[in-house]
Amino acid sequence: MADESSVSQSSKRPQVAQADAPWWRGLSRDGQAAADQKPPLHWSSSENVIWRMPIPGRGHGSATVLGDQVFLTAADVDQDAQFVLAFDKRYGKELFRTAVHTGGLKTQGNKKQNKKASLASTTIATDSERLYVNFLNGQAVWTTALSLQGEILWQQKICDYIVHQGYGSSPAIFEDLVIVSADNKGGGKVVGLERATGQVRWQHERPKKPNYSSPIILRAAGKEQLIMTGCELVTSLDPATGKVNWEIEGATTECVTSTVTDGKVVVTSGGYPKNHIAAVAADGTGEVVWENNTRAYVPSLLYRDGFLYAVLDAGVATCLDMSDGSEQWKARLGGTFSSSPVMVGDNIYATNEDGETFVFAVNPEKYESIAKNKLGDNVFATPTICGGKIFARVALQEDGKRNEYLYCLGVQ
């Protein structure tokens, strides 16, 4: 049963609980997990492993958790299929495997993708009634709704899609809508679909530019705003209607990260064609409050109490003052990062592509290491942390083959 403190009085709003991780970047949509939980600080392939389950093919989407179920996307080019998988949260038993698309994986121009991309890089969203997932298939982006038992309920084509680097935008849920985006060089869209039927409630046309950020709904300047970064724009839409609240030039062309806010500014960061982190006033004045040339391209940022915390692609952790962008500290972690950091209480968990997870303190004064753990040989997915458990999607090199697994880690 949903925690009443976590849901709106409006019947339109999704009925999800504080203990769930119902969509990309968690319940609060900003990479912060519930602070009152105690996930493990230490683990390995044998320590604090509750269960491990194999995943077909390859994917970089994070786990979605609802009650006693864990949901995940996967794409298997050999089977020419894209899947939604469900597991029992307690024991790891696979509950269902639904082929959302069969065919289309081998014909959509995979050679054009970035070598780090996958065909299942999005995170499933749930409103506790249905699952919503985006897939690039057959040179188009599709949104599909499934029941919690894995039955396909509806499917809607969003737009044709010209592959540049890949596709990884995750759905966002707002009241009775699921909101999706598909920026690309052919001209993309942000679309509000009715959750129950998949019918288009509104759509907003986007420039003909490649971009990879997800629509993120945050409360800023006193109201709910749907923020899109990239395509050389920072755009705020009314999530209920799709109408433009404000839009300014200022982001770089290609963004991957999901924005955060302190309620006054929203943060845009990108890495092509220029490196930048910038704070943009959320009140519609168009003011760029500050900007620097820090390269935070793929991993999304975190915000807490006046400070930004970032793990840069090149393996450096840093803390910035949100008021002016000034650097408070930086520390070299090592490796390359594609996964986004997750904040749990006073700790930050950050995993590099080699499967090394660095746990460090939320401390604006200095970098303070808490722990370092190794799991897997190859990691691109952001870990999901909820209910005191860590759901980590990792790949192992076994007998010359790359095999993916979903681990459930917890203190034992």
Short mmCIF file of C-alpha atoms in Angstrom, two decimals:
data_model
loop_
_atom_site.label_atom_id
_atom_site.label_comp_id
_atom_site.label_asym_id
_atom_site.label_seq_id
_atom_site.Cartn_x
_atom_site.Cartn_y
_atom_site.Cartn_z
CA MET A 1 0.00 0.00 0.00
CA ALA A 2 1.32 3.45 -0.90
CA ASP A 3 2.66 5.72 1.82
CA GLU A 4 0.06 8.51 2.00
CA SER A 5 2.77 11.11 2.54
CA SER A 6 4.23 10.37 -0.88
CA VAL A 7 1.14 10.77 -3.03
CA SER A 8 -0.99 13.68 -4.09
CA GLN A 9 -4.60 14.15 -3.06
CA SER A 10 -5.36 14.27 -6.79
CA SER A 11 -6.58 10.93 -8.13
CA LYS A 12 -4.64 11.68 -11.30
CA ARG A 13 -1.28 11.32 -9.62
CA PRO A 14 0.57 7.99 -9.57
CA GLN A 15 0.09 6.02 -6.37
CA VAL A 16 3.68 5.09 -5.56
CA ALA A 17 5.33 4.66 -2.16
CA GLN A 18 8.40 6.20 -0.59
CA ALA A 19 10.05 2.78 -0.65
CA ASP A 20 9.65 2.48 -4.45
CA ALA A 21 11.97 3.57 -7.24
CA PRO A 22 9.28 4.14 -9.88
CA TRP A 23 11.22 5.94 -12.63
CA TRP A 24 14.56 7.35 -13.80
CA ARG A 25 16.52 9.07 -11.00
CA GLY A 26 14.14 7.83 -8.31
CA LEU A 27 10.98 9.08 -6.68
CA SER A 28 12.25 12.68 -6.36
CA ARG A 29 13.58 12.62 -9.98
CA ASP A 30 16.94 14.08 -8.89
CA GLY A 31 19.14 11.09 -8.07
CA GLN A 32 18.43 11.19 -4.34
CA ALA A 33 17.25 7.97 -2.73
CA ALA A 34 15.35 7.85 0.57
CA ALA A 35 17.72 9.08 3.27
CA ASP A 36 16.50 6.78 6.05
CA GLN A 37 17.69 3.53 4.45
CA LYS A 38 20.98 1.75 5.04
CA PRO A 39 22.27 0.09 1.87
CA PRO A 40 25.58 -1.73 2.13
CA LEU A 41 28.83 0.21 2.04
CA HIS A 42 30.85 -2.87 1.12
CA TRP A 43 30.24 -5.67 -1.39
CA SER A 44 31.89 -7.92 -3.95
CA SER A 45 30.82 -10.80 -6.19
CA SER A 46 30.31 -12.86 -3.02
CA GLU A 47 29.90 -10.37 -0.16
CA ASN A 48 26.43 -8.91 0.58
CA VAL A 49 24.94 -10.48 -2.58
CA ILE A 50 21.29 -11.40 -1.96
CA TRP A 51 20.71 -12.65 -5.50
CA ARG A 52 22.00 -12.47 -9.05
CA MET A 53 20.01 -13.05 -12.23
CA PRO A 54 21.18 -13.21 -15.87
CA ILE A 55 19.84 -10.66 -18.36
CA PRO A 56 19.57 -11.37 -22.09
CA GLY A 57 21.59 -9.29 -24.53
CA ARG A 58 22.69 -5.82 -23.54
CA GLY A 59 21.11 -2.76 -21.99
CA HIS A 60 21.98 0.25 -19.88
CA GLY A 61 18.60 1.09 -18.33
CA SER A 62 18.36 1.17 -14.54
CA ALA A 63 16.11 -1.08 -12.48
CA THR A 64 12.61 0.16 -11.59
CA VAL A 65 11.22 -1.05 -8.26
CA LEU A 66 7.55 -1.23 -7.30
CA GLY A 67 6.53 -3.15 -4.21
CA ASP A 68 7.97 -6.67 -4.51
CA GLN A 69 8.75 -6.41 -8.21
CA VAL A 70 11.85 -5.20 -10.07
CA PHE A 71 11.54 -4.25 -13.75
CA LEU A 72 14.29 -3.88 -16.35
CA THR A 73 14.73 -3.38 -20.09
CA ALA A 74 16.94 -5.57 -22.29
CA ALA A 75 17.77 -5.90 -25.98
CA ASP A 76 19.14 -9.03 -27.60
CA VAL A 77 20.36 -8.47 -31.16
CA ASP A 78 20.83 -12.23 -31.69
CA GLN A 79 17.13 -12.79 -30.89
CA ASP A 80 16.25 -9.53 -32.69
CA ALA A 81 14.04 -8.54 -29.76
CA GLN A 82 13.64 -5.90 -27.05
CA PHE A 83 12.26 -7.02 -23.70
CA VAL A 84 10.74 -5.87 -20.45
CA LEU A 85 11.75 -8.21 -17.62
CA ALA A 86 10.27 -8.58 -14.15
CA PHE A 87 11.92 -10.15 -11.10
CA ASP A 88 10.80 -10.94 -7.58
CA LYS A 89 12.56 -8.36 -5.40
CA ARG A 90 13.06 -10.77 -2.50
CA TYR A 91 14.46 -13.82 -4.28
CA GLY A 92 15.34 -12.72 -7.81
CA LYS A 93 13.03 -15.19 -9.56
CA GLU A 94 12.13 -14.04 -13.08
CA LEU A 95 8.39 -13.35 -13.13
CA PHE A 96 7.93 -12.54 -16.79
CA ARG A 97 9.81 -11.66 -19.97
CA THR A 98 7.75 -9.74 -22.52
CA ALA A 99 9.06 -9.12 -26.03
CA VAL A 100 7.91 -5.55 -26.65
CA HIS A 101 9.44 -5.51 -30.13
CA THR A 102 10.51 -8.43 -32.29
CA GLY A 103 12.50 -7.53 -35.36
CA GLY A 104 13.91 -4.13 -36.20
CA LEU A 105 17.13 -4.34 -34.21
CA LYS A 106 19.33 -5.50 -37.05
CA THR A 107 18.00 -3.00 -39.60
CA GLN A 108 18.05 0.35 -37.83
CA GLY A 109 21.60 1.41 -38.46
CA ASN A 110 23.38 0.01 -35.43
CA LYS A 111 26.76 0.79 -36.97
CA LYS A 112 25.96 4.47 -36.54
CA GLN A 113 25.60 4.11 -32.79
CA ASN A 114 28.26 5.09 -30.30
CA LYS A 115 30.07 1.91 -29.31
CA LYS A 116 28.94 2.50 -25.71
CA ALA A 117 25.26 2.74 -26.66
CA SER A 118 22.70 -0.02 -26.27
CA LEU A 119 19.24 -0.67 -27.68
CA ALA A 120 17.78 -0.78 -24.17
CA SER A 121 19.23 2.31 -22.48
CA THR A 122 16.00 3.71 -21.06
CA THR A 123 14.57 3.18 -17.58
CA ILE A 124 10.98 1.98 -17.20
CA ALA A 125 8.47 4.27 -15.44
CA THR A 126 5.50 2.98 -13.44
CA ASP A 127 2.42 4.58 -11.87
CA SER A 128 1.64 1.38 -9.90
CA GLU A 129 -1.01 0.49 -12.51
CA ARG A 130 1.10 0.09 -15.64
CA LEU A 131 4.66 0.06 -16.92
CA TYR A 132 5.81 2.57 -19.55
CA VAL A 133 8.89 2.06 -21.68
CA ASN A 134 10.60 3.74 -24.65
CA PHE A 135 12.47 1.79 -27.30
CA LEU A 136 14.22 2.80 -30.50
CA ASN A 137 13.14 0.17 -33.01
CA GLY A 138 12.98 0.08 -36.78
CA GLN A 139 14.29 3.66 -37.15
CA ALA A 140 11.52 5.07 -34.94
CA VAL A 141 10.93 5.66 -31.23
CA TRP A 142 7.96 3.90 -29.65
CA THR A 143 6.35 4.16 -26.22
CA THR A 144 4.64 1.05 -24.88
CA ALA A 145 2.42 0.49 -21.84
CA LEU A 146 2.31 -2.90 -20.16
CA SER A 147 0.36 -4.33 -17.25
CA LEU A 148 2.23 -5.28 -14.08
CA GLN A 149 1.90 -8.88 -15.33
CA GLY A 150 3.69 -8.09 -18.61
CA GLU A 151 0.73 -7.80 -21.01
CA ILE A 152 1.12 -5.13 -23.71
CA LEU A 153 -1.77 -2.68 -23.32
CA TRP A 154 -0.98 -0.04 -25.93
CA GLN A 155 1.84 1.16 -28.14
CA GLN A 156 2.37 4.60 -29.69
CA LYS A 157 4.91 5.70 -32.28
CA ILE A 158 6.49 8.99 -31.18
CA CYS A 159 8.45 9.88 -34.31
CA ASP A 160 10.97 8.64 -36.85
CA TYR A 161 14.51 8.69 -35.48
CA ILE A 162 17.83 9.27 -37.21
CA VAL A 163 20.53 7.49 -35.21
CA HIS A 164 23.55 9.64 -34.35
CA GLN A 165 24.93 8.28 -31.07
CA GLY A 166 21.95 6.23 -29.91
CA TYR A 167 18.77 6.69 -27.87
CA GLY A 168 18.29 6.70 -24.12
CA SER A 169 15.50 9.05 -23.07
CA SER A 170 13.33 7.67 -20.24
CA PRO A 171 9.60 8.36 -19.70
CA ALA A 172 8.38 10.80 -17.04
CA ILE A 173 4.99 10.58 -15.33
CA PHE A 174 2.87 13.62 -14.47
CA GLU A 175 -0.70 13.31 -13.23
CA ASP A 176 -2.57 11.26 -15.86
CA LEU A 177 0.17 11.60 -18.49
CA VAL A 178 3.34 9.81 -19.45
CA ILE A 179 5.75 12.27 -21.08
CA VAL A 180 8.40 11.13 -23.56
CA SER A 181 10.98 12.75 -25.82
CA ALA A 182 12.94 11.74 -28.92
CA ASP A 183 15.36 14.48 -30.00
CA ASN A 184 17.20 13.65 -33.24
CA LYS A 185 18.60 15.10 -36.44
CA GLY A 186 15.36 14.47 -38.29
CA GLY A 187 13.39 16.68 -35.91
CA GLY A 188 12.26 15.38 -32.54
CA LYS A 189 9.29 15.78 -30.22
CA VAL A 190 8.31 15.96 -26.60
CA VAL A 191 4.91 14.29 -26.26
CA GLY A 192 2.36 14.01 -23.47
CA LEU A 193 0.43 10.73 -23.75
CA GLU A 194 -2.62 9.70 -21.76
CA ARG A 195 -1.45 6.96 -19.44
CA ALA A 196 -4.60 4.91 -19.80
CA THR A 197 -4.89 4.92 -23.58
CA GLY A 198 -1.65 6.18 -25.16
CA GLN A 199 -3.56 8.93 -26.96
CA VAL A 200 -1.59 12.12 -27.63
CA ARG A 201 -2.72 14.91 -25.31
CA TRP A 202 -0.08 17.39 -26.48
CA GLN A 203 3.17 17.52 -28.44
CA HIS A 204 6.00 20.02 -28.74
CA GLU A 205 8.26 20.07 -31.79
CA ARG A 206 12.02 20.11 -31.23
CA PRO A 207 14.94 21.28 -33.44
CA LYS A 208 16.58 18.97 -35.96
CA LYS A 209 19.56 18.22 -33.73
CA PRO A 210 20.90 15.12 -31.95
CA ASN A 211 20.32 15.10 -28.20
CA TYR A 212 19.87 12.49 -25.47
CA SER A 213 18.47 14.05 -22.30
CA SER A 214 15.25 12.83 -20.68
CA PRO A 215 12.29 15.07 -19.80
CA ILE A 216 12.58 15.88 -16.09
CA ILE A 217 9.76 17.38 -14.02
CA LEU A 218 10.92 19.47 -11.06
CA ARG A 219 9.38 22.13 -8.87
CA ALA A 220 11.15 25.44 -9.54
CA ALA A 221 10.11 29.08 -9.27
CA GLY A 222 7.00 27.99 -7.42
CA LYS A 223 5.56 25.54 -9.98
CA GLU A 224 6.05 22.18 -11.65
CA GLN A 225 8.19 22.58 -14.75
CA LEU A 226 9.16 20.06 -17.40
CA ILE A 227 12.77 20.84 -18.26
CA MET A 228 14.54 19.80 -21.46
CA THR A 229 18.21 20.61 -22.01
CA GLY A 230 20.16 20.28 -25.26
CA CYS A 231 19.54 21.17 -28.92
CA GLU A 232 21.30 24.44 -27.92
CA LEU A 233 18.30 25.30 -25.73
CA VAL A 234 17.10 25.20 -22.17
CA THR A 235 13.35 24.72 -22.37
CA SER A 236 10.64 24.79 -19.72
CA LEU A 237 7.22 23.38 -20.58
CA ASP A 238 4.00 23.12 -18.63
CA PRO A 239 3.85 19.34 -18.14
CA ALA A 240 0.05 19.35 -18.19
CA THR A 241 -0.34 21.15 -21.53
CA GLY A 242 3.05 21.21 -23.26
CA LYS A 243 2.90 25.00 -23.54
CA VAL A 244 6.24 26.80 -23.32
CA ASN A 245 6.85 28.53 -20.00
CA TRP A 246 10.17 29.90 -21.17
CA GLU A 247 13.03 28.96 -23.47
CA ILE A 248 16.54 30.35 -23.88
CA GLU A 249 19.63 29.59 -25.89
CA GLY A 250 22.40 28.39 -23.65
CA ALA A 251 22.77 24.62 -23.54
CA THR A 252 25.18 22.89 -25.88
CA THR A 253 23.87 20.79 -28.79
CA GLU A 254 24.19 17.33 -27.27
CA CYS A 255 23.25 16.79 -23.63
CA VAL A 256 22.82 13.49 -21.81
CA THR A 257 22.41 14.52 -18.19
CA SER A 258 19.13 15.09 -16.35
CA THR A 259 18.77 18.49 -14.76
CA VAL A 260 18.56 19.34 -11.06
CA THR A 261 17.29 22.46 -9.30
CA ASP A 262 17.51 24.35 -6.03
CA GLY A 263 14.09 25.86 -6.72
CA LYS A 264 15.59 29.02 -8.18
CA VAL A 265 17.80 27.82 -11.04
CA VAL A 266 17.96 24.71 -13.20
CA VAL A 267 21.30 23.23 -14.17
CA THR A 268 22.31 22.33 -17.70
CA SER A 269 25.48 20.42 -18.52
CA GLY A 270 26.91 19.00 -21.71
CA GLY A 271 29.99 17.95 -23.60
CA TYR A 272 29.48 18.55 -27.32
CA PRO A 273 30.45 20.72 -29.05
CA LYS A 274 31.44 22.55 -25.86
CA ASN A 275 31.94 21.50 -22.27
CA HIS A 276 29.82 23.35 -19.75
CA ILE A 277 27.85 23.40 -16.55
CA ALA A 278 25.48 26.36 -16.26
CA ALA A 279 22.78 27.60 -13.91
CA VAL A 280 19.75 29.16 -15.60
CA ALA A 281 17.12 31.19 -13.74
CA ALA A 282 13.91 29.14 -13.54
CA ASP A 283 11.61 32.17 -13.35
CA GLY A 284 11.63 32.79 -17.10
CA THR A 285 13.89 35.85 -17.09
CA GLY A 286 16.40 34.12 -19.35
CA GLU A 287 19.29 34.89 -17.07
CA VAL A 288 22.31 32.58 -17.12
CA VAL A 289 23.38 33.02 -13.52
CA TRP A 290 26.78 31.39 -14.02
CA GLU A 291 28.60 29.07 -16.41
CA ASN A 292 31.92 27.23 -16.46
CA ASN A 293 33.68 24.85 -18.86
CA THR A 294 33.56 21.72 -16.69
CA ARG A 295 32.88 18.57 -18.73
CA ALA A 296 29.91 16.83 -17.12
CA TYR A 297 28.56 15.17 -20.25
CA VAL A 298 27.05 11.78 -19.37
CA PRO A 299 26.68 11.37 -15.56
CA SER A 300 23.92 13.55 -14.10
CA LEU A 301 24.57 15.90 -11.19
CA LEU A 302 23.31 15.94 -7.60
CA TYR A 303 22.21 18.91 -5.46
CA ARG A 304 22.09 19.31 -1.69
CA ASP A 305 21.91 22.39 0.57
CA GLY A 306 23.44 24.95 -1.76
CA PHE A 307 26.03 22.73 -3.44
CA LEU A 308 26.29 20.65 -6.61
CA TYR A 309 28.08 17.31 -6.55
CA ALA A 310 29.31 15.86 -9.84
CA VAL A 311 31.26 12.89 -11.07
CA LEU A 312 32.81 13.92 -14.36
CA ASP A 313 33.16 11.57 -17.32
CA ALA A 314 36.95 11.58 -16.90
CA GLY A 315 36.84 10.12 -13.40
CA VAL A 316 36.95 13.22 -11.21
CA ALA A 317 34.53 14.01 -8.39
CA THR A 318 33.87 17.67 -7.69
CA CYS A 319 31.72 19.97 -5.59
CA LEU A 320 30.50 23.36 -6.83
CA ASP A 321 28.80 26.22 -5.03
CA MET A 322 25.32 26.50 -6.57
CA SER A 323 25.28 30.28 -6.12
CA ASP A 324 28.19 31.04 -8.44
CA GLY A 325 29.61 27.75 -9.78
CA SER A 326 32.88 28.10 -7.88
CA GLU A 327 34.77 24.90 -7.24
CA GLN A 328 34.87 23.82 -3.60
CA TRP A 329 37.01 20.72 -4.13
CA LYS A 330 37.85 18.04 -6.65
CA ALA A 331 39.34 14.58 -6.31
CA ARG A 332 40.47 11.99 -8.82
CA LEU A 333 38.58 8.72 -8.55
CA GLY A 334 39.90 6.95 -11.65
CA GLY A 335 38.34 5.34 -14.68
CA THR A 336 35.64 6.68 -17.00
CA PHE A 337 32.07 7.29 -15.83
CA SER A 338 28.82 6.84 -17.74
CA SER A 339 26.64 5.84 -14.78
CA SER A 340 25.16 8.70 -12.71
CA PRO A 341 25.91 9.05 -9.00
CA VAL A 342 23.18 8.35 -6.44
CA MET A 343 22.84 10.18 -3.11
CA VAL A 344 21.64 8.22 -0.07
CA GLY A 345 21.50 10.29 3.11
CA ASP A 346 24.99 11.65 3.67
CA ASN A 347 26.70 9.34 1.15
CA ILE A 348 27.14 9.36 -2.62
CA TYR A 349 27.55 6.14 -4.64
CA ALA A 350 29.33 6.51 -8.00
CA THR A 351 30.22 3.62 -10.33
CA ASN A 352 32.71 3.78 -13.19
CA GLU A 353 32.69 1.74 -16.40
CA ASP A 354 35.09 -0.82 -14.88
CA GLY A 355 32.59 -1.70 -12.15
CA GLU A 356 34.33 0.21 -9.36
CA THR A 357 31.92 2.00 -7.02
CA PHE A 358 33.24 4.89 -4.95
CA VAL A 359 31.27 5.82 -1.86
CA PHE A 360 32.06 9.30 -0.56
CA ALA A 361 30.52 11.80 1.81
CA VAL A 362 28.11 14.62 1.01
CA ASN A 363 30.54 17.22 2.29
CA PRO A 364 31.09 20.65 0.69
CA GLU A 365 34.30 21.19 2.67
CA LYS A 366 36.40 18.32 1.32
CA TYR A 367 36.38 14.99 -0.50
CA GLU A 368 35.90 12.27 2.10
CA SER A 369 36.17 8.65 0.92
CA ILE A 370 33.93 6.13 2.68
CA ALA A 371 34.45 2.92 0.68
CA LYS A 372 35.45 1.45 -2.67
CA ASN A 373 33.99 -1.75 -4.15
CA LYS A 374 34.40 -3.75 -7.35
CA LEU A 375 31.63 -5.70 -9.07
CA GLY A 376 31.60 -6.63 -12.72
CA ASP A 377 33.90 -5.86 -15.63
CA ASN A 378 31.72 -3.36 -17.46
CA VAL A 379 29.04 -1.00 -16.07
CA PHE A 380 27.04 1.73 -17.81
CA ALA A 381 23.76 1.56 -15.89
CA THR A 382 23.07 3.76 -12.88
CA PRO A 383 22.43 1.66 -9.76
CA THR A 384 18.97 1.82 -8.21
CA ILE A 385 19.01 2.14 -4.41
CA CYS A 386 15.82 1.66 -2.42
CA GLY A 387 14.59 -0.22 0.62
CA GLY A 388 18.16 -0.69 1.82
CA LYS A 389 19.08 -2.63 -1.34
CA ILE A 390 21.25 -1.80 -4.33
CA PHE A 391 20.09 -3.11 -7.72
CA ALA A 392 23.19 -3.08 -9.93
CA ARG A 393 23.23 -3.95 -13.62
CA VAL A 394 26.72 -5.19 -14.52
CA ALA A 395 28.46 -7.15 -17.26
CA LEU A 396 31.05 -9.89 -16.81
CA GLN A 397 33.50 -11.23 -19.37
CA GLU A 398 33.01 -14.98 -19.22
CA ASP A 399 34.71 -17.41 -21.62
CA GLY A 400 35.31 -14.59 -24.07
CA LYS A 401 31.68 -13.40 -24.00
CA ARG A 402 30.04 -10.39 -22.41
CA ASN A 403 27.20 -11.50 -20.14
CA GLU A 404 24.91 -9.15 -18.20
CA TYR A 405 23.47 -9.69 -14.72
CA LEU A 406 21.23 -7.89 -12.31
CA TYR A 407 22.55 -8.03 -8.74
CA CYS A 408 20.56 -7.32 -5.60
CA LEU A 409 22.98 -6.20 -2.88
CA GLY A 410 22.07 -5.81 0.78
CA VAL A 411 23.60 -6.05 4.24
CA GLN A 412 23.64 -9.68 5.36
#
